[in-house]
Amino acid sequence: MGVREEARRMKAAAPRLGASSLEQRNDALARIAAGLRDAAPIIFEANRLDLAAAEEAGLPATIRKRLRYDEVKMAESQAQLEGLQGLPDPIGRVSLNRELADGLVLTRVSCPIGVIGVIFEARPDALVQVASLCVKSGNCALLKGGKETANTNRALFEVVHRAVEGAGLPAESLALAESHAEVDELLGCDGDVDLLIPRGSNAFVRYIQEHTKIPVMGHSSGVCHVYVDKDADLELACRVVVDAKTQYPAVCNAAETLLVHEGVAAEFLPMVQAALAGRGARLRGTRQVVDLTAGDGVDPAVELMGDDEFGTEYGDYVMSSRVVSGVEEAVAHVNRWGSHHTDCIVTRDDEVAEYFMQMVDSAGVYRNCSTRFADGFRYGFGAEVGISTGKLHARGPVGLEGLETYKYRLVGHGDVVADFAEGRRSFSFRDLEA
Amino acid sequence: MGVREEARRMKAAAPRLGASSLEQRNDALARIAAGLRDAAPIIFEANRLDLAAAEEAGLPATIRKRLRYDEVKMAESQAQLEGLQGLPDPIGRVSLNRELADGLVLTRVSCPIGVIGVIFEARPDALVQVASLCVKSGNCALLKGGKETANTNRALFEVVHRAVEGAGLPAESLALAESHAEVDELLGCDGDVDLLIPRGSNAFVRYIQEHTKIPVMGHSSGVCHVYVDKDADLELACRVVVDAKTQYPAVCNAAETLLVHEGVAAEFLPMVQAALAGRGARLRGTRQVVDLTAGDGVDPAVELMGDDEFGTEYGDYVMSSRVVSGVEEAVAHVNRWGSHHTDCIVTRDDEVAEYFMQMVDSAGVYRNCSTRFADGFRYGFGAEVGISTGKLHARGPVGLEGLETYKYRLVGHGDVVADFAEGRRSFSFRDLEA
């Protein structure tokens, strides 16, 4: 069956999955966890085949590492599944309950988005994570994994799908697309697929965004900033910058640019340069930064960079840097060069902090802590399908809540608009207890 | 100044407008109301020029009616402005307030979307309504009106803009684009414009959707249904169907299709046919409907229609109709042929009603009342910028709340991820009072 036909069947089954009970969906999650444990030898063997093929194909070790599904990944999957089972039902939450007029009651209630297409490169553990989030949130998931882990994906999918059917949920709740041509077919499924979630490189996400009419959740870049204000605790600032840059440089919430207030630049820049060097990271900076750090002999020296390079996402042990005249210039820089992901100010001044957090137009605005906290698990969402820098609907880490929309329910007793339009009745607008 | 340059200036000013106080924004609304009253003679004279030009250009009377801005429209604008001033601040609402770990607090707080491009055909009153909603919600608005009301738009805009400046809000909060070429320029302003709201015909909205990368809020069609169940109160059903079809047939929340349970079709169809005929409306239907109504001699007779015509939005005193075997078939029909706007079941049976409201995938699911209630004012939103059938972010009538997004604020004391990743600290996830 082709992807288009699969998507159509899913669309028809979606209301049934959305109407399933929390018990059924949690039962499916428990069955996935048990199934993964039981099938561990089969899954690990499938993964060994994929890893061997990757090595034969000459894929670099850093990429091969991401293809792995081993005991560590299995333990992570188990922990996520357990965490998800404990979370409250995201379906049916009432966010508005209003009597419009005598006996005419309007309710706004959360419900699943419907059919979600998930396209992921490498990382077979993402299959388990995303499928589990979709099951808990009552969304059908059409999964398209990378060919590098085709064997692992198939083994994992079989477990997940059997669990879903075993819990009495529709068989169409989940499907796995395997051939490469199916990506383009999936991108054309507007009308049946409600949302696409791509997980992979920037170029990959951009390709998806530019080739479909289906809404895409996610982001293609993460240029996060740390601004160290003149009233910053400089020791604390150093800790935060080092963590934000080096704790895991390859991910989108790692900081790429350091902005330093001119009043503390001479003291702070050599200090943070040395701290970063101690973790194997180096600074690039404007002429002013180069001059302020030149006399300290820290190895490596700060490399001169151009003003037009501040949009760079290194994803590596490298950081751009610049001296600014104050919080206004810092905010202007962040809003101009950032990717509206997560940006942090380090300061003891409440007023300056409030200005930064109010004026920066990003999904996350932080004070005195690392940008690396921008993550669904660390926000207490259990897990995430990704991080959204769009402003419509979900923003920031997207967990269960971001996978729900809402519908308005209105219940009356033969109420007609003509009565209101012609003055026989009038609206009262009374909010009820939710 | 071109639209692109205007949009860039707005983008830079947007954080300042977003940080303005509720008092300032309400003051601007009060100044708009007073300014409109003061400038009424100028506005009405400008409108007379537009209407005269429209008549000379041979525009039909139904369209000319929409171009009018007279005492009636002025009174509507005044009522809307007063209503808006009374609504609570949509900015700064806290929807999540969580201690992640000792002293590390995450807050999710609503904030304006940013820069909104509004493109409207005809209807100069829409300029006042949309500009007021944007002012109250703290969003910059780039307004592009139709050339048919260029004089009226200019007169209205001058009042609105003077009021906004008078209240101390940024001059860049509002701008009016006038030349036709500027529509295409506006569609290319991704990066600076966060959202487009088109208001006009289906073809117009579709054109916008297909020619921009900016998210578009709205919908291009409204095919709403009323399903009359076997346990319906047929008198009540008649009232609801007549209102849903005839109270204002030209709008998107008017019903286009009537579905009737086979158990009551023989009794109900002639009844509703006569009631609709009494309001100048006629039924089209399948062979079965034609046969069931043929013997009653109601004028006009039901016209035979093809099964492939159920996606038609008449916007007129015409209604499609079909007999179904029960609520399952009704739901399947609505999800297949509808536009996910607003759909209603008429029944006394709670279980059947719940099934319909659960399984229908629309922004509004109604029981025993007219689809015409799907409107921002009738939902108590004060006013609306439009109705959204998208599922991401806003759905249904979009008022102030739909013009806000949120950002996550995280405040710590030098907290770094490494401490959590390396087991020195752990998350506690405690929800605080909002």
CSV table of N, CA and C in Angstrom, one decimal, chain B residues 162-255:
chain,number,residue,atom,x,y,z
B,162,ARG,N,-3.6,58.4,14.3
B,162,ARG,CA,-3.5,59.5,15.2
B,162,ARG,C,-3.8,59.1,16.7
B,163,ALA,N,-4.8,58.2,16.9
B,163,ALA,CA,-5.1,57.8,18.2
B,163,ALA,C,-4.0,57.0,18.8
B,164,VAL,N,-3.4,56.1,18.0
B,164,VAL,CA,-2.3,55.2,18.5
B,164,VAL,C,-1.1,56.0,18.9
B,165,GLU,N,-0.8,57.0,18.1
B,165,GLU,CA,0.3,57.9,18.5
B,165,GLU,C,0.0,58.7,19.7
B,166,GLY,N,-1.3,59.2,19.7
B,166,GLY,CA,-1.7,60.0,20.9
B,166,GLY,C,-1.6,59.3,22.2
B,167,ALA,N,-1.8,58.0,22.1
B,167,ALA,CA,-1.7,57.2,23.4
B,167,ALA,C,-0.3,56.8,23.7
B,168,GLY,N,0.7,57.3,23.0
B,168,GLY,CA,2.1,57.1,23.3
B,168,GLY,C,2.6,55.7,22.8
B,169,LEU,N,1.8,55.1,21.9
B,169,LEU,CA,2.3,53.8,21.4
B,169,LEU,C,3.2,54.1,20.2
B,170,PRO,N,4.1,53.2,19.7
B,170,PRO,CA,5.0,53.5,18.6
B,170,PRO,C,4.2,53.9,17.4
B,171,ALA,N,4.7,54.8,16.6
B,171,ALA,CA,4.1,55.3,15.4
B,171,ALA,C,4.1,54.1,14.4
B,172,GLU,N,5.0,53.2,14.5
B,172,GLU,CA,5.1,52.1,13.6
B,172,GLU,C,4.1,51.0,13.9
B,173,SER,N,3.3,51.1,14.9
B,173,SER,CA,2.3,50.1,15.3
B,173,SER,C,1.3,49.8,14.1
B,174,LEU,N,1.0,50.8,13.3
B,174,LEU,CA,0.0,50.6,12.3
B,174,LEU,C,0.5,51.2,11.0
B,175,ALA,N,0.3,50.6,9.9
B,175,ALA,CA,0.6,51.2,8.6
B,175,ALA,C,-0.5,50.8,7.6
B,176,LEU,N,-0.7,51.7,6.6
B,176,LEU,CA,-1.7,51.4,5.5
B,176,LEU,C,-1.0,51.3,4.2
B,177,ALA,N,-1.1,50.1,3.5
B,177,ALA,CA,-0.5,50.0,2.2
B,177,ALA,C,-1.7,50.2,1.2
B,178,GLU,N,-1.4,51.0,0.2
B,178,GLU,CA,-2.5,51.4,-0.7
B,178,GLU,C,-2.4,50.8,-2.1
B,179,SER,N,-1.2,50.7,-2.7
B,179,SER,CA,-1.2,50.4,-4.1
B,179,SER,C,-1.4,48.8,-4.3
B,180,HIS,N,-1.9,48.4,-5.4
B,180,HIS,CA,-2.2,47.0,-5.6
B,180,HIS,C,-0.9,46.2,-5.6
B,181,ALA,N,0.2,46.7,-6.2
B,181,ALA,CA,1.4,45.9,-6.3
B,181,ALA,C,1.9,45.5,-4.9
B,182,GLU,N,1.5,46.3,-3.9
B,182,GLU,CA,2.0,46.1,-2.5
B,182,GLU,C,1.5,44.7,-1.9
B,183,VAL,N,0.4,44.2,-2.5
B,183,VAL,CA,0.0,42.9,-2.0
B,183,VAL,C,1.1,41.8,-2.2
B,184,ASP,N,1.6,41.8,-3.4
B,184,ASP,CA,2.6,40.8,-3.7
B,184,ASP,C,3.9,41.1,-2.9
B,185,GLU,N,4.2,42.3,-2.7
B,185,GLU,CA,5.4,42.7,-1.9
B,185,GLU,C,5.2,42.2,-0.4
B,186,LEU,N,4.0,42.4,0.1
B,186,LEU,CA,3.6,42.0,1.4
B,186,LEU,C,3.8,40.4,1.6
B,187,LEU,N,3.3,39.7,0.5
B,187,LEU,CA,3.4,38.2,0.6
B,187,LEU,C,4.8,37.8,0.7
B,188,GLY,N,5.8,38.6,0.2
B,188,GLY,CA,7.2,38.2,0.2
B,188,GLY,C,7.9,38.6,1.5
B,189,CYS,N,7.2,39.2,2.5
B,189,CYS,CA,7.9,39.8,3.7
B,189,CYS,C,8.0,38.7,4.8
B,190,ASP,N,8.3,37.4,4.4
B,190,ASP,CA,8.5,36.5,5.5
B,190,ASP,C,9.8,36.9,6.2
B,191,GLY,N,9.9,36.6,7.5
B,191,GLY,CA,11.0,37.1,8.3
B,191,GLY,C,10.6,38.4,9.0
B,192,ASP,N,9.8,39.3,8.4
B,192,ASP,CA,9.4,40.4,9.1
B,192,ASP,C,7.9,40.4,9.5
B,193,VAL,N,7.1,39.8,8.7
B,193,VAL,CA,5.7,39.6,9.0
B,193,VAL,C,5.4,38.2,9.5
B,194,ASP,N,4.8,38.1,10.7
B,194,ASP,CA,4.7,36.8,11.4
B,194,ASP,C,3.4,36.1,11.0
B,195,LEU,N,2.4,36.8,10.5
B,195,LEU,CA,1.1,36.2,10.2
B,195,LEU,C,0.4,37.0,9.2
B,196,LEU,N,-0.3,36.3,8.3
B,196,LEU,CA,-1.2,37.0,7.4
B,196,LEU,C,-2.6,36.7,7.6
B,197,ILE,N,-3.5,37.7,7.6
B,197,ILE,CA,-4.9,37.4,7.8
B,197,ILE,C,-5.6,38.0,6.6
B,198,PRO,N,-6.1,37.2,5.6
B,198,PRO,CA,-6.8,37.7,4.5
B,198,PRO,C,-8.3,37.7,4.8
B,199,ARG,N,-9.0,38.7,4.4
B,199,ARG,CA,-10.5,38.7,4.6
B,199,ARG,C,-11.1,39.0,3.3
B,200,GLY,N,-11.8,38.0,2.7
B,200,GLY,CA,-12.4,38.3,1.4
B,200,GLY,C,-12.9,37.0,0.8
B,201,SER,N,-13.1,36.9,-0.5
B,201,SER,CA,-13.7,35.7,-1.1
B,201,SER,C,-12.8,34.5,-1.0
B,202,ASN,N,-13.4,33.3,-1.3
B,202,ASN,CA,-12.6,32.1,-1.2
B,202,ASN,C,-11.4,32.1,-2.1
B,203,ALA,N,-11.6,32.6,-3.4
B,203,ALA,CA,-10.6,32.6,-4.4
B,203,ALA,C,-9.4,33.5,-3.9
B,204,PHE,N,-9.8,34.6,-3.3
B,204,PHE,CA,-8.8,35.6,-2.8
B,204,PHE,C,-8.0,35.0,-1.7
B,205,VAL,N,-8.6,34.3,-0.7
B,205,VAL,CA,-7.9,33.6,0.4
B,205,VAL,C,-7.0,32.5,-0.2
B,206,ARG,N,-7.5,31.8,-1.1
B,206,ARG,CA,-6.7,30.7,-1.7
B,206,ARG,C,-5.4,31.3,-2.4
B,207,TYR,N,-5.6,32.4,-3.1
B,207,TYR,CA,-4.5,33.0,-3.8
B,207,TYR,C,-3.4,33.4,-2.8
B,208,ILE,N,-3.8,34.0,-1.7
B,208,ILE,CA,-2.9,34.4,-0.6
B,208,ILE,C,-2.1,33.1,-0.1
B,209,GLN,N,-2.9,32.1,0.3
B,209,GLN,CA,-2.3,30.9,0.8
B,209,GLN,C,-1.3,30.3,-0.1
B,210,GLU,N,-1.5,30.4,-1.4
B,210,GLU,CA,-0.6,29.7,-2.4
B,210,GLU,C,0.6,30.5,-2.8
B,211,HIS,N,0.6,31.8,-2.4
B,211,HIS,CA,1.7,32.7,-2.8
B,211,HIS,C,2.5,33.3,-1.7
B,212,THR,N,2.6,32.6,-0.6
B,212,THR,CA,3.4,33.2,0.5
B,212,THR,C,4.0,32.1,1.4
B,213,LYS,N,5.1,32.3,2.0
B,213,LYS,CA,5.7,31.4,3.0
B,213,LYS,C,5.3,31.8,4.4
B,214,ILE,N,4.6,33.0,4.5
B,214,ILE,CA,4.2,33.4,5.8
B,214,ILE,C,2.9,32.6,6.2
B,215,PRO,N,2.8,32.2,7.5
B,215,PRO,CA,1.6,31.5,7.9
B,215,PRO,C,0.4,32.3,7.7
B,216,VAL,N,-0.7,31.7,7.2
B,216,VAL,CA,-1.9,32.4,6.9
B,216,VAL,C,-3.0,31.9,7.8
B,217,MET,N,-3.7,32.8,8.5
B,217,MET,CA,-4.8,32.4,9.4
B,217,MET,C,-6.1,32.6,8.7
B,218,GLY,N,-7.0,31.6,8.7
B,218,GLY,CA,-8.2,31.8,8.0
B,218,GLY,C,-8.7,30.5,7.4
B,219,HIS,N,-9.5,30.7,6.4
B,219,HIS,CA,-10.1,29.5,5.8
B,219,HIS,C,-10.6,30.0,4.4
B,220,SER,N,-10.7,29.1,3.5
B,220,SER,CA,-11.1,29.5,2.2
B,220,SER,C,-12.6,29.0,1.9
B,221,SER,N,-13.1,28.1,2.7
B,221,SER,CA,-14.5,27.7,2.5
B,221,SER,C,-15.2,27.4,3.8
B,222,GLY,N,-16.5,27.4,3.7
B,222,GLY,CA,-17.3,27.1,4.9
B,222,GLY,C,-18.5,26.2,4.4
B,223,VAL,N,-18.3,24.9,4.4
B,223,VAL,CA,-19.4,23.9,4.1
B,223,VAL,C,-19.8,23.3,5.4
B,224,CYS,N,-20.8,24.0,6.0
B,224,CYS,CA,-21.3,23.5,7.3
B,224,CYS,C,-22.6,22.6,7.1
B,225,HIS,N,-22.7,21.7,8.1
B,225,HIS,CA,-23.8,20.7,8.0
B,225,HIS,C,-24.7,20.8,9.2
B,226,VAL,N,-26.0,20.4,8.9
B,226,VAL,CA,-26.9,20.1,10.0
B,226,VAL,C,-27.4,18.7,9.8
B,227,TYR,N,-27.2,17.8,10.8
B,227,TYR,CA,-27.7,16.4,10.7
B,227,TYR,C,-28.9,16.3,11.7
B,228,VAL,N,-30.0,15.9,11.1
B,228,VAL,CA,-31.2,15.7,11.9
B,228,VAL,C,-31.4,14.2,12.2
B,229,ASP,N,-31.2,13.8,13.4
B,229,ASP,CA,-31.2,12.4,13.9
B,229,ASP,C,-32.6,11.9,14.0
B,230,LYS,N,-32.7,10.6,14.1
B,230,LYS,CA,-34.0,10.0,14.2
B,230,LYS,C,-34.7,10.4,15.5
B,231,ASP,N,-33.9,10.7,16.6
B,231,ASP,CA,-34.5,11.2,17.8
B,231,ASP,C,-34.6,12.7,18.0
B,232,ALA,N,-34.6,13.4,16.8
B,232,ALA,CA,-34.7,14.8,16.9
B,232,ALA,C,-36.1,15.3,17.2
B,233,ASP,N,-36.2,16.4,17.9
B,233,ASP,CA,-37.5,17.2,17.9
B,233,ASP,C,-37.6,17.9,16.6
B,234,LEU,N,-38.5,17.5,15.8
B,234,LEU,CA,-38.5,17.9,14.4
B,234,LEU,C,-38.9,19.4,14.2
B,235,GLU,N,-39.7,19.9,15.1
B,235,GLU,CA,-40.0,21.3,15.1
B,235,GLU,C,-38.8,22.1,15.4
B,236,LEU,N,-38.1,21.7,16.4
B,236,LEU,CA,-36.8,22.3,16.8
B,236,LEU,C,-35.8,22.2,15.6
B,237,ALA,N,-35.7,21.1,15.0
B,237,ALA,CA,-34.8,20.9,13.9
B,237,ALA,C,-35.1,21.8,12.8
B,238,CYS,N,-36.4,22.0,12.5
B,238,CYS,CA,-36.8,23.0,11.4
B,238,CYS,C,-36.3,24.4,11.7
B,239,ARG,N,-36.6,24.8,13.0
B,239,ARG,CA,-36.1,26.1,13.4
B,239,ARG,C,-34.6,26.3,13.2
B,240,VAL,N,-33.9,25.3,13.6
B,240,VAL,CA,-32.4,25.4,13.5
B,240,VAL,C,-31.9,25.4,12.0
B,241,VAL,N,-32.5,24.5,11.2
B,241,VAL,CA,-32.1,24.4,9.8
B,241,VAL,C,-32.4,25.8,9.1
B,242,VAL,N,-33.6,26.3,9.4
B,242,VAL,CA,-34.0,27.5,8.7
B,242,VAL,C,-33.1,28.7,9.1
B,243,ASP,N,-32.8,28.8,10.4
B,243,ASP,CA,-31.8,29.8,10.8
B,243,ASP,C,-30.4,29.6,10.2
B,244,ALA,N,-30.0,28.4,10.3
B,244,ALA,CA,-28.6,28.1,9.8
B,244,ALA,C,-28.5,28.4,8.3
B,245,LYS,N,-29.6,28.1,7.5
B,245,LYS,CA,-29.5,28.4,6.1
B,245,LYS,C,-29.8,29.8,5.7
B,246,THR,N,-30.9,30.4,6.4
B,246,THR,CA,-31.4,31.6,5.8
B,246,THR,C,-31.2,32.9,6.6
B,247,GLN,N,-30.6,32.8,7.8
B,247,GLN,CA,-30.5,34.0,8.6
B,247,GLN,C,-29.5,35.0,8.0
B,248,TYR,N,-28.5,34.5,7.3
B,248,TYR,CA,-27.5,35.3,6.5
B,248,TYR,C,-26.8,34.3,5.6
B,249,PRO,N,-27.3,34.0,4.5
B,249,PRO,CA,-26.8,32.9,3.7
B,249,PRO,C,-25.4,33.1,3.1
B,250,ALA,N,-25.0,34.4,3.0
B,250,ALA,CA,-23.7,34.7,2.3
B,250,ALA,C,-22.5,34.4,3.1
B,251,VAL,N,-22.6,34.1,4.4
B,251,VAL,CA,-21.4,34.0,5.2
B,251,VAL,C,-21.0,32.5,5.4
B,252,CYS,N,-19.8,32.4,5.9
B,252,CYS,CA,-19.2,31.0,6.0
B,252,CYS,C,-19.8,30.1,7.0
B,253,ASN,N,-20.5,30.6,8.0
B,253,ASN,CA,-21.1,29.8,9.0
B,253,ASN,C,-22.5,29.4,8.7
B,254,ALA,N,-23.0,29.8,7.6
B,254,ALA,CA,-24.3,29.4,7.1
B,254,ALA,C,-24.2,27.9,6.7
B,255,ALA,N,-25.3,27.1,7.0
B,255,ALA,CA,-25.2,25.7,6.6
B,255,ALA,C,-25.5,25.5,5.1
